[in-house]
Short mmCIF file of C-alpha atoms in Angstrom, two decimals:
data_model
loop_
_atom_site.label_atom_id
_atom_site.label_comp_id
_atom_site.label_asym_id
_atom_site.label_seq_id
_atom_site.Cartn_x
_atom_site.Cartn_y
_atom_site.Cartn_z
CA MET G 37 79.57 19.52 109.32
CA ARG G 38 75.93 18.44 109.57
CA ASP G 39 75.07 16.58 112.95
CA LEU G 40 73.31 13.22 112.92
CA SER G 41 69.44 13.38 112.84
CA ASP G 42 67.46 11.53 115.49
CA THR G 43 66.89 8.89 112.72
CA GLU G 44 70.58 8.34 112.39
CA ILE G 45 71.14 8.47 116.03
CA THR G 46 68.61 5.56 116.48
CA ARG G 47 70.33 3.75 113.49
CA LEU G 48 73.66 4.14 115.39
CA GLN G 49 72.19 2.69 118.69
CA THR G 50 71.01 -0.20 116.70
CA LEU G 51 74.25 -0.94 115.10
CA LEU G 52 76.10 -0.47 118.59
CA ASP G 53 73.84 -3.00 119.99
CA GLU G 54 74.75 -5.44 117.03
CA ARG G 55 78.49 -4.79 117.72
CA ALA G 56 77.97 -5.44 121.44
CA ALA G 57 76.11 -8.61 120.74
CA ALA G 58 78.91 -9.98 118.30
CA ALA G 59 81.87 -8.83 120.67
CA PRO G 60 80.47 -9.45 124.23
CA ALA G 61 84.03 -9.38 125.68
CA ASP G 62 84.53 -5.57 124.58
CA ALA G 63 83.15 -2.84 126.78
CA PRO G 64 79.80 -2.01 125.43
CA LEU G 65 78.88 1.52 124.50
CA ASP G 66 75.75 3.08 123.82
CA VAL G 67 75.25 6.45 121.85
CA SER G 68 75.45 8.43 125.09
CA ALA G 69 78.74 6.77 126.34
CA LEU G 70 80.20 6.85 122.69
CA ASP G 71 79.54 10.69 122.60
CA GLY G 72 81.58 11.09 125.98
CA TYR G 73 84.37 8.91 124.72
CA LEU G 74 84.69 10.78 121.53
CA CYS G 75 85.06 14.24 123.69
CA GLY G 76 87.64 12.47 125.76
CA VAL G 77 89.41 11.48 122.41
CA LEU G 78 89.36 14.94 120.99
CA LEU G 79 90.51 16.47 124.14
CA GLN G 80 93.88 14.71 123.79
CA PRO G 81 97.11 17.13 123.70
CA GLN G 82 98.15 15.54 120.45
CA ALA G 83 95.38 14.48 117.73
CA LEU G 84 94.97 10.55 117.76
CA ALA G 85 94.94 8.78 114.56
CA GLU G 86 91.57 6.92 114.06
CA ARG G 87 93.18 3.43 114.24
CA ASP G 88 94.16 4.47 117.78
CA TRP G 89 91.10 5.96 119.28
CA TRP G 90 88.65 3.59 117.33
CA PRO G 91 86.62 1.82 120.02
CA PHE G 92 85.69 -1.33 118.23
CA GLY G 93 88.98 -3.01 117.29
CA GLU G 94 90.14 -2.40 113.67
CA PRO G 95 88.05 0.34 112.11
CA ALA G 96 87.68 -1.68 108.83
CA ALA G 97 86.95 -5.23 110.61
CA GLY G 98 84.32 -6.51 112.90
CA ALA G 99 81.81 -3.64 112.75
CA PRO G 100 78.29 -3.71 111.35
CA ALA G 101 78.11 -1.94 107.95
CA GLY G 102 77.18 1.70 108.39
CA LEU G 103 78.65 2.16 111.97
CA ALA G 104 81.89 3.63 110.78
CA PRO G 105 80.44 6.52 108.81
CA LEU G 106 78.00 7.57 111.54
CA VAL G 107 80.87 7.37 114.22
CA ARG G 108 83.08 9.53 112.03
CA GLN G 109 80.62 12.01 111.19
CA ARG G 110 79.91 12.74 114.98
CA HIS G 111 83.62 12.74 115.63
CA ALA G 112 83.95 15.64 112.92
CA VAL G 113 81.07 17.61 114.48
CA LEU G 114 82.35 17.47 118.04
CA ALA G 115 85.90 17.98 116.47
CA GLU G 116 84.62 21.39 114.88
CA ALA G 117 82.71 22.43 117.95
CA ILE G 118 85.78 21.88 120.33
CA ALA G 119 88.37 23.59 118.07
CA GLY G 120 85.78 26.58 117.60
CA ARG G 121 84.83 26.52 121.34
CA ARG G 122 81.25 26.31 120.23
CA TRP G 123 78.02 24.77 121.59
CA PHE G 124 77.24 21.13 120.70
CA ASP G 125 74.29 18.91 121.82
CA PRO G 126 75.79 16.38 124.03
CA TRP G 127 73.91 13.01 123.87
CA ILE G 128 72.36 12.65 127.15
CA PHE G 129 69.05 10.64 127.77
CA ALA G 130 66.52 10.39 130.54
CA PRO G 131 66.08 7.07 132.15
CA GLY G 132 63.16 4.89 130.96
CA GLU G 133 63.24 5.87 127.28
CA GLU G 134 63.05 3.08 124.67
CA ASP G 135 65.86 3.15 122.09
CA GLY G 136 65.02 5.45 119.49
CA ASP G 137 62.50 7.53 121.50
CA HIS G 138 64.69 10.51 121.82
CA ALA G 139 61.97 12.81 123.60
CA GLU G 140 62.92 16.01 125.12
CA ALA G 141 63.05 16.37 128.80
CA ASP G 142 62.75 19.15 131.17
CA GLY G 143 64.74 17.22 133.76
CA GLU G 144 62.28 17.47 136.67
CA GLY G 145 62.36 13.93 138.34
CA ALA G 146 64.79 12.70 135.69
CA GLY G 147 67.81 10.64 136.52
CA SER G 148 67.98 7.72 138.94
CA GLY G 149 69.54 9.51 141.84
CA GLY G 150 73.28 9.57 141.43
CA ALA G 151 75.85 11.28 143.66
CA ALA G 152 75.24 14.77 142.55
CA GLY G 153 71.48 14.70 142.34
CA PRO G 154 68.56 13.14 140.50
CA LEU G 155 70.02 13.70 136.97
CA SER G 156 73.08 11.70 137.66
CA GLY G 157 71.73 8.62 136.26
CA SER G 158 71.16 10.28 133.06
CA LEU G 159 74.61 11.52 132.88
CA LEU G 160 76.54 8.56 133.92
CA PRO G 161 76.74 7.00 130.42
CA TRP G 162 78.33 9.98 128.81
CA VAL G 163 80.72 10.63 131.79
CA ALA G 164 81.77 7.02 131.89
CA GLY G 165 82.43 7.09 128.15
CA PHE G 166 84.67 10.23 128.78
CA ALA G 167 86.36 8.39 131.46
CA LEU G 168 87.07 5.54 129.29
CA ALA G 169 88.69 7.66 126.98
CA ALA G 170 90.60 9.34 129.87
CA GLU G 171 91.87 5.77 131.08
CA ARG G 172 93.02 4.61 127.58
CA PHE G 173 94.87 7.99 126.87
CA PRO G 174 95.96 9.40 129.85
CA ALA G 175 97.84 12.64 128.59
CA LEU G 176 94.96 14.88 129.03
CA LEU G 177 94.96 14.12 132.91
CA ARG G 178 98.68 14.95 133.10
CA HIS G 179 97.99 18.54 133.01
CA ASP G 180 98.11 20.82 135.72
CA GLU G 181 95.79 19.46 138.69
CA GLN G 182 94.49 22.97 139.50
CA ALA G 183 93.46 23.79 136.01
CA LEU G 184 91.73 20.36 135.42
CA ALA G 185 89.83 20.40 138.92
CA GLU G 186 86.62 22.52 137.96
CA PRO G 187 85.94 20.79 134.59
CA LEU G 188 86.76 17.48 135.96
CA ALA G 189 84.34 18.11 138.99
CA LEU G 190 81.57 19.23 136.58
CA LEU G 191 81.79 15.51 135.18
CA TYR G 192 82.80 13.37 137.73
CA GLN G 193 80.10 14.79 140.36
CA HIS G 194 77.89 12.33 138.77
CA PHE G 195 79.69 9.20 139.90
CA ASP G 196 78.66 7.69 143.27
CA ALA G 197 80.50 9.10 146.07
CA GLU G 198 81.87 5.84 147.44
CA ASP G 199 83.07 4.82 143.76
CA LEU G 200 85.38 7.95 143.58
CA GLU G 201 89.13 6.56 144.08
CA GLY G 202 92.38 8.36 144.79
CA LEU G 203 90.85 11.86 145.90
CA GLU G 204 93.26 12.01 148.70
CA ASP G 205 95.98 12.36 146.16
CA GLU G 206 94.08 15.06 144.26
CA PRO G 207 93.28 17.82 146.69
CA ALA G 208 92.16 20.39 144.04
CA LEU G 209 89.73 17.97 142.52
CA ALA G 210 88.41 16.88 145.95
CA ALA G 211 87.73 20.53 146.77
CA ALA G 212 86.07 21.27 143.30
CA LEU G 213 83.88 18.16 143.78
CA ALA G 214 82.81 19.24 147.28
CA ALA G 215 81.89 22.79 146.03
CA ALA G 216 80.13 21.42 142.76
CA GLU G 217 76.25 22.12 142.46
CA PRO G 218 74.45 19.53 140.75
CA PRO G 219 72.22 20.57 137.68
CA GLY G 220 68.77 21.49 138.29
CA ASP G 221 67.31 20.10 134.89
CA MET G 222 68.35 18.51 131.75
CA THR G 223 69.16 21.93 130.06
CA GLU G 224 71.55 22.87 132.95
CA ALA G 225 72.90 19.35 132.71
CA ALA G 226 73.79 19.71 129.04
CA GLU G 227 75.37 23.17 129.59
CA ASP G 228 77.62 21.59 132.43
CA LEU G 229 78.93 18.84 130.15
CA VAL G 230 79.66 21.37 127.23
CA ARG G 231 81.29 23.72 129.75
CA ALA G 232 83.38 21.12 131.19
CA VAL G 233 84.64 20.02 127.58
CA LEU G 234 85.46 23.33 126.53
CA LEU G 235 87.15 24.40 129.65
CA LEU G 236 89.30 21.11 129.32
CA ALA G 237 90.06 22.20 125.80
CA ASP G 238 91.47 25.33 127.04
CA VAL G 239 93.72 23.33 129.15
CA SER G 240 94.78 20.49 126.72
CA ARG G 241 94.45 22.31 123.36
CA PRO G 242 95.17 25.99 123.90
CA GLY G 243 95.56 28.22 120.96
CA ALA G 244 92.44 27.53 119.50
CA PRO G 245 89.80 30.34 118.41
CA PRO G 246 87.87 32.03 121.34
CA PRO G 247 84.34 31.17 121.85
CA SER G 248 82.22 32.55 119.19
CA PRO G 249 78.94 33.57 120.23
CA GLY G 250 76.02 31.66 118.38
CA PRO G 251 72.55 30.16 118.81
CA ARG G 252 72.59 27.04 120.72
CA THR G 253 70.86 24.35 118.70
CA GLY G 254 68.00 22.89 119.80
CA PRO G 255 72.17 6.02 125.00
CA ALA G 256 74.64 0.55 127.58
CA ARG G 257 77.58 0.85 129.63
CA ALA G 258 81.30 1.78 129.42
CA SER G 259 84.10 1.08 131.70
CA PRO G 260 85.06 4.13 133.78
CA GLY G 261 88.50 5.48 133.78
CA PRO G 262 90.94 5.82 136.57
CA GLY G 263 89.61 7.59 139.74
CA PRO G 264 86.06 7.63 139.48
CA ARG G 265 84.33 3.99 139.52
CA SER G 266 80.42 3.73 138.97
CA ARG G 267 77.68 2.10 137.19
CA SER G 268 76.09 3.40 134.14
CA GLY G 269 72.44 3.69 133.79
CA ARG G 270 70.19 3.37 130.54
CA PRO G 271 69.63 6.78 130.41
CA ALA G 272 65.52 12.32 126.24
CA ARG G 273 68.29 14.18 124.77
CA ALA G 274 68.46 17.62 125.99
CA ARG G 275 68.09 20.18 123.40
CA ARG G 276 68.68 23.95 123.57
CA GLY G 277 66.27 25.78 121.39
#
């Protein structure tokens, strides 16, 4: 399945902005938050029908023309990567970039100073999108706390510490968060997100093919899910060459 080009990602962001303007009561998603949301959807123990996970109301209604095909294409790309335990490029963006300016970032100085380090502001939209899916579809988080702790800590370390809720009831996650090391640059940040997703897939969707070696190729707000509570920033997509 072909992934979206930069031009298509820019078009998708424009359509998401149009959707947000037309439905201001809905939780707005940019392309980064949408990407995290789709990963959260695809990590559910049982596959969800599109009508259930579609984040914009009815799939056939209320969305700008062209939005659905782009969302479905990215959903399919992520589904293939997760099922095959393969690398994918998470859509994470450095702050200060204009819509459509998907410049690459080496990560130094990037981010707005989140809980885990200077890159956290760049990752918050993606993580908030994932948390939104986890809130809407809680089956993923009903798995063994110990097995979930490490991958969730890789994600939730980017929320502000004061916005984390309920950790006293989740000692394994609290310990994993305390031990988590923040990424040093955008490349490490992307690797952490992908690693977290694939580790979660091993928990919630076991029985998939083992990871296959292969080359590694190579933005708005979402309501965070239960537990972590934080603000999303407007956060260049990290690439692996």
